[in-house]
Amino acid sequence: MSDAERFQTDAEIQWCPGCPNFSLLKAFRSALARLDLAPHRLCLVSGIGQAAKLPHYVRCNFFNGLHGRALPVATAVAAANPELTTVVVTGEGDCYGEGGNHFLHALRRNPNLTVVVHDNRIYALTKGQGSPTTPLGERRSIQFPGVEVEPLNPLGIAVVQGCTFVARGFAPEVEHLADLLAQAMEHPGLSVVDVIQPCITWDPHPVSWYKERVYRLEDDYDPTDPQAALAKTREWGEGRLPIGVLFRADPKPVFGRRFREEIAGGPLAALPPVAVEAIEEVLERMRP
């Protein structure tokens, strides 16, 4: 059994045959193998959507919850148990739409987790409606005249809000993506990897359209320059799709560290269960 095969499950994969999600899954398992992670040291958290199915296909701990609510759950997991590698697997509709508020505040809090966004610029599970990153004017299944508002620039927002690891990958480039994911999971604090993952059923463009526009960042590109990173994030609107580490900065204190150091003296997950009497005492104080 190879290192990557350690993370396979027996679950039947539900994606369309030929979907780039298969490549993304392969890259994800490869990244886990590179990090030499044991499956019980990994926790995946997802919401709803095609991307949210990925944890079903990886042997590990996972939590599959409500639409757009993966980030608060993962923030709690990472704060309570820093010994786990915690990863959010989400789509751009789930993360930037339903979960947009959580995305913004995760950028502020800097929890020690990695966010992997399968970005195909539509709600693919529900037949191709426009999502937060659908281009202006693109006609979608319920936007008959075309999307009327400008798309979100999530990686630009991440850079402006001080996220210390911001990257973009392309699902068909498995080895390159695996390297990005491994770097992101090794980076202390919040890391965001937006992955271009074309939908072969509802996207008006074939995968080849993306291949013509995707390019790797130049060798002399400086990922520590926030202005250069912002300029790269804006190229999406110009039809150029740079992939690689767009921005990297020194790690910052992570959310949850103070709780552990000042209150628990160690991982919250390692504390003994709270006595029922203690919980009842707290509840009693709240009763009018």
XYZ file of C-alpha atoms in Angstrom:
288
model
C 0.000 0.000 0.000
C 1.406 3.435 -0.945
C 1.360 6.339 1.490
C -1.456 8.008 -0.460
C -3.525 4.792 -0.487
C -3.608 4.868 3.309
C -6.207 7.612 2.981
C -8.589 5.768 0.623
C -12.039 4.672 1.777
C -14.559 2.204 0.371
C -17.169 4.911 -0.236
C -18.525 5.070 -3.804
C -17.518 8.399 -5.363
C -20.572 10.371 -6.500
C -18.931 12.954 -8.775
C -19.498 12.942 -12.549
C -17.007 10.707 -14.410
C -14.144 12.928 -15.563
C -14.817 15.679 -13.006
C -11.634 17.576 -12.020
C -12.637 16.858 -8.418
C -10.983 13.452 -8.943
C -7.684 15.192 -9.638
C -8.148 17.416 -6.639
C -8.782 14.375 -4.441
C -5.644 12.718 -5.810
C -3.617 15.847 -5.068
C -5.068 16.038 -1.573
C -4.149 12.450 -0.729
C -0.687 13.014 -2.214
C -0.202 16.087 0.003
C -1.201 14.085 3.079
C 1.305 11.388 2.153
C 4.072 13.988 1.707
C 3.381 15.283 5.207
C 3.477 11.730 6.550
C 0.249 12.341 8.424
C -1.485 9.489 10.210
C -5.213 9.361 9.335
C -6.236 9.722 12.995
C -4.269 12.999 13.170
C -6.360 14.580 10.403
C -9.805 16.177 10.717
C -11.732 17.361 7.655
C -14.722 19.670 8.011
C -17.187 20.436 5.222
C -20.619 21.914 4.617
C -22.852 21.172 1.621
C -22.027 20.808 -2.076
C -19.986 18.649 -4.408
C -16.781 19.765 -2.673
C -18.261 18.859 0.698
C -18.354 15.209 -0.358
C -14.566 14.945 -0.429
C -14.205 14.002 3.259
C -16.291 10.875 2.526
C -13.454 9.686 0.302
C -10.573 10.260 2.724
C -9.827 7.961 5.633
C -9.700 10.314 8.633
C -11.877 12.053 11.207
C -14.455 14.323 9.566
C -17.484 16.495 10.286
C -20.026 17.108 7.511
C -22.420 19.834 8.615
C -24.691 22.635 7.456
C -24.361 24.692 4.287
C -21.740 27.385 4.775
C -21.038 26.511 8.409
C -17.805 24.535 8.121
C -15.501 27.344 9.256
C -16.917 27.917 12.775
C -16.901 24.169 13.421
C -13.333 23.834 12.175
C -12.253 26.874 14.214
C -13.520 25.154 17.350
C -11.832 21.872 16.431
C -8.490 23.588 15.844
C -8.767 25.597 19.065
C -9.713 22.598 21.192
C -7.255 20.127 19.748
C -4.096 21.657 18.234
C -2.642 18.164 17.800
C -4.962 17.610 14.823
C -4.326 18.909 11.315
C -7.684 20.545 10.599
C -8.760 21.252 7.021
C -11.966 22.800 5.662
C -13.040 21.419 2.286
C -15.631 23.654 0.672
C -16.971 25.101 -2.564
C -16.952 28.787 -3.454
C -20.726 29.008 -2.965
C -20.497 27.295 0.414
C -17.502 29.331 1.607
C -17.881 32.754 -0.038
C -21.710 32.782 -0.310
C -23.575 31.036 2.507
C -20.447 31.049 4.644
C -19.131 34.448 3.569
C -19.564 35.983 7.002
C -17.649 33.103 8.587
C -14.909 33.471 5.961
C -14.411 37.138 6.882
C -14.191 36.450 10.593
C -11.920 33.451 10.155
C -9.518 35.835 8.411
C -9.682 38.077 11.512
C -9.278 35.271 14.049
C -6.500 33.368 12.304
C -7.375 29.818 13.477
C -4.752 27.188 12.773
C -6.465 25.492 9.843
C -6.351 25.209 6.070
C -9.274 26.176 3.822
C -9.397 24.409 0.443
C -11.998 25.960 -1.858
C -13.167 24.025 -4.934
C -13.937 27.066 -7.111
C -15.899 26.322 -10.284
C -17.709 29.674 -10.273
C -21.195 28.108 -10.071
C -23.437 26.181 -7.686
C -22.783 22.840 -9.393
C -24.772 20.590 -7.037
C -27.992 22.475 -7.822
C -27.633 22.791 -11.599
C -25.431 25.764 -12.299
C -26.798 28.898 -10.682
C -24.467 31.878 -10.437
C -22.195 31.869 -7.384
C -20.141 34.647 -5.741
C -17.315 34.187 -8.269
C -19.370 33.877 -11.467
C -18.146 36.459 -13.997
C -20.219 39.561 -14.642
C -22.665 39.058 -17.492
C -22.364 35.263 -17.649
C -25.762 33.677 -18.309
C -26.577 31.002 -15.750
C -29.499 28.682 -15.089
C -31.504 31.276 -13.132
C -29.643 34.418 -14.221
C -31.225 34.426 -17.685
C -30.005 37.896 -18.800
C -26.620 37.283 -17.196
C -25.152 37.852 -13.725
C -25.660 41.526 -12.908
C -23.084 42.064 -10.132
C -19.304 41.992 -10.048
C -17.734 38.742 -8.811
C -16.100 38.569 -5.413
C -12.305 38.612 -5.182
C -11.855 36.233 -2.210
C -8.089 35.954 -2.412
C -7.780 39.733 -2.619
C -9.911 39.972 0.526
C -7.687 37.396 2.229
C -4.554 39.407 1.394
C -6.083 42.693 2.588
C -7.255 41.073 5.838
C -3.754 39.857 6.622
C -4.083 36.124 5.950
C -0.498 34.876 6.006
C -0.824 32.147 3.357
C -2.884 32.734 0.210
C -2.601 30.465 -2.824
C -4.403 29.316 -5.945
C -4.147 25.905 -7.598
C -5.582 24.221 -10.699
C -7.155 20.802 -10.181
C -5.732 19.127 -13.322
C -2.160 20.074 -12.285
C -2.000 17.389 -9.596
C 1.640 17.583 -8.545
C 1.671 21.381 -8.412
C -1.557 21.386 -6.413
C -0.307 18.688 -4.028
C 2.725 20.858 -3.296
C 0.518 23.897 -2.578
C -1.754 21.899 -0.275
C 1.204 20.450 1.641
C 2.686 23.938 2.098
C -0.674 25.270 3.261
C -1.158 22.504 5.836
C 2.340 23.062 7.175
C 1.842 26.817 7.534
C 0.930 27.869 11.113
C -2.358 29.778 11.250
C -5.026 30.209 8.595
C -4.075 29.253 5.057
C -6.410 29.667 2.076
C -6.049 27.706 -1.169
C -8.552 28.538 -3.892
C -8.547 25.723 -6.472
C -9.803 26.280 -10.019
C -11.979 23.206 -10.480
C -14.021 23.477 -13.710
C -17.462 21.830 -13.731
C -17.725 19.593 -16.794
C -21.536 19.561 -16.669
C -22.705 23.139 -16.025
C -19.715 25.355 -16.837
C -20.053 27.016 -20.282
C -16.290 26.623 -20.749
C -14.501 23.276 -21.241
C -11.470 22.384 -19.125
C -9.272 23.285 -22.124
C -10.506 26.901 -21.863
C -8.999 27.078 -18.391
C -5.783 25.343 -19.437
C -5.220 28.081 -22.019
C -5.439 30.769 -19.323
C -3.802 29.166 -16.297
C -0.113 29.927 -15.777
C 2.356 29.331 -12.947
C 3.770 32.343 -11.121
C 7.101 33.482 -12.488
C 10.295 32.338 -10.760
C 11.111 35.922 -9.772
C 7.659 36.578 -8.302
C 7.899 37.806 -4.682
C 5.079 36.284 -2.570
C 5.960 38.516 0.390
C 4.838 41.656 -1.489
C 1.139 42.271 -0.684
C 0.700 44.766 -3.524
C 2.052 42.266 -6.032
C -0.278 39.642 -4.584
C -3.286 41.929 -4.924
C -2.376 42.600 -8.546
C -2.238 38.842 -9.185
C -5.676 38.290 -7.621
C -7.153 40.897 -9.983
C -5.882 39.108 -13.075
C -8.819 36.701 -12.719
C -11.073 39.437 -14.130
C -8.722 39.863 -17.089
C -8.897 36.205 -18.069
C -5.432 35.315 -16.768
C -5.317 32.738 -13.993
C -2.041 32.709 -12.029
C -1.453 29.676 -9.802
C 1.005 29.261 -6.948
C 1.581 30.943 -3.581
C 0.308 34.464 -4.176
C 1.068 35.759 -0.682
C 3.003 34.500 2.321
C 3.886 36.357 5.526
C 5.320 35.503 8.911
C 2.883 33.481 11.031
C 0.756 35.321 13.608
C -0.691 34.131 16.946
C -3.467 31.653 16.323
C -6.998 31.711 17.681
C -7.422 29.484 20.744
C -3.864 29.625 21.987
C -4.733 31.971 24.879
C -7.624 29.737 25.985
C -5.338 26.780 26.129
C -2.478 28.565 27.885
C -4.459 30.610 30.416
C -7.484 28.464 31.111
C -6.706 24.848 30.391
C -2.914 24.667 30.429
C -3.040 22.362 27.426
C -5.368 21.088 24.689
C -9.024 21.580 25.677
C -9.763 18.204 24.106
C -7.517 16.547 26.712
C -9.465 17.891 29.686
C -11.612 15.429 31.660
C -15.384 15.606 31.050
C -17.191 18.339 32.976
C -19.331 16.984 35.808
C -23.068 17.149 35.230
C -23.460 19.003 38.535
C -21.130 21.763 37.321
C -23.132 22.205 34.115
C -26.375 22.332 36.077
C -24.887 24.983 38.371
C -24.023 27.200 35.401
C -27.473 26.737 33.870
C -29.109 27.541 37.179
C -27.347 30.924 37.244
C -28.882 31.790 33.891
C -32.441 30.989 34.922
C -34.592 34.102 35.683
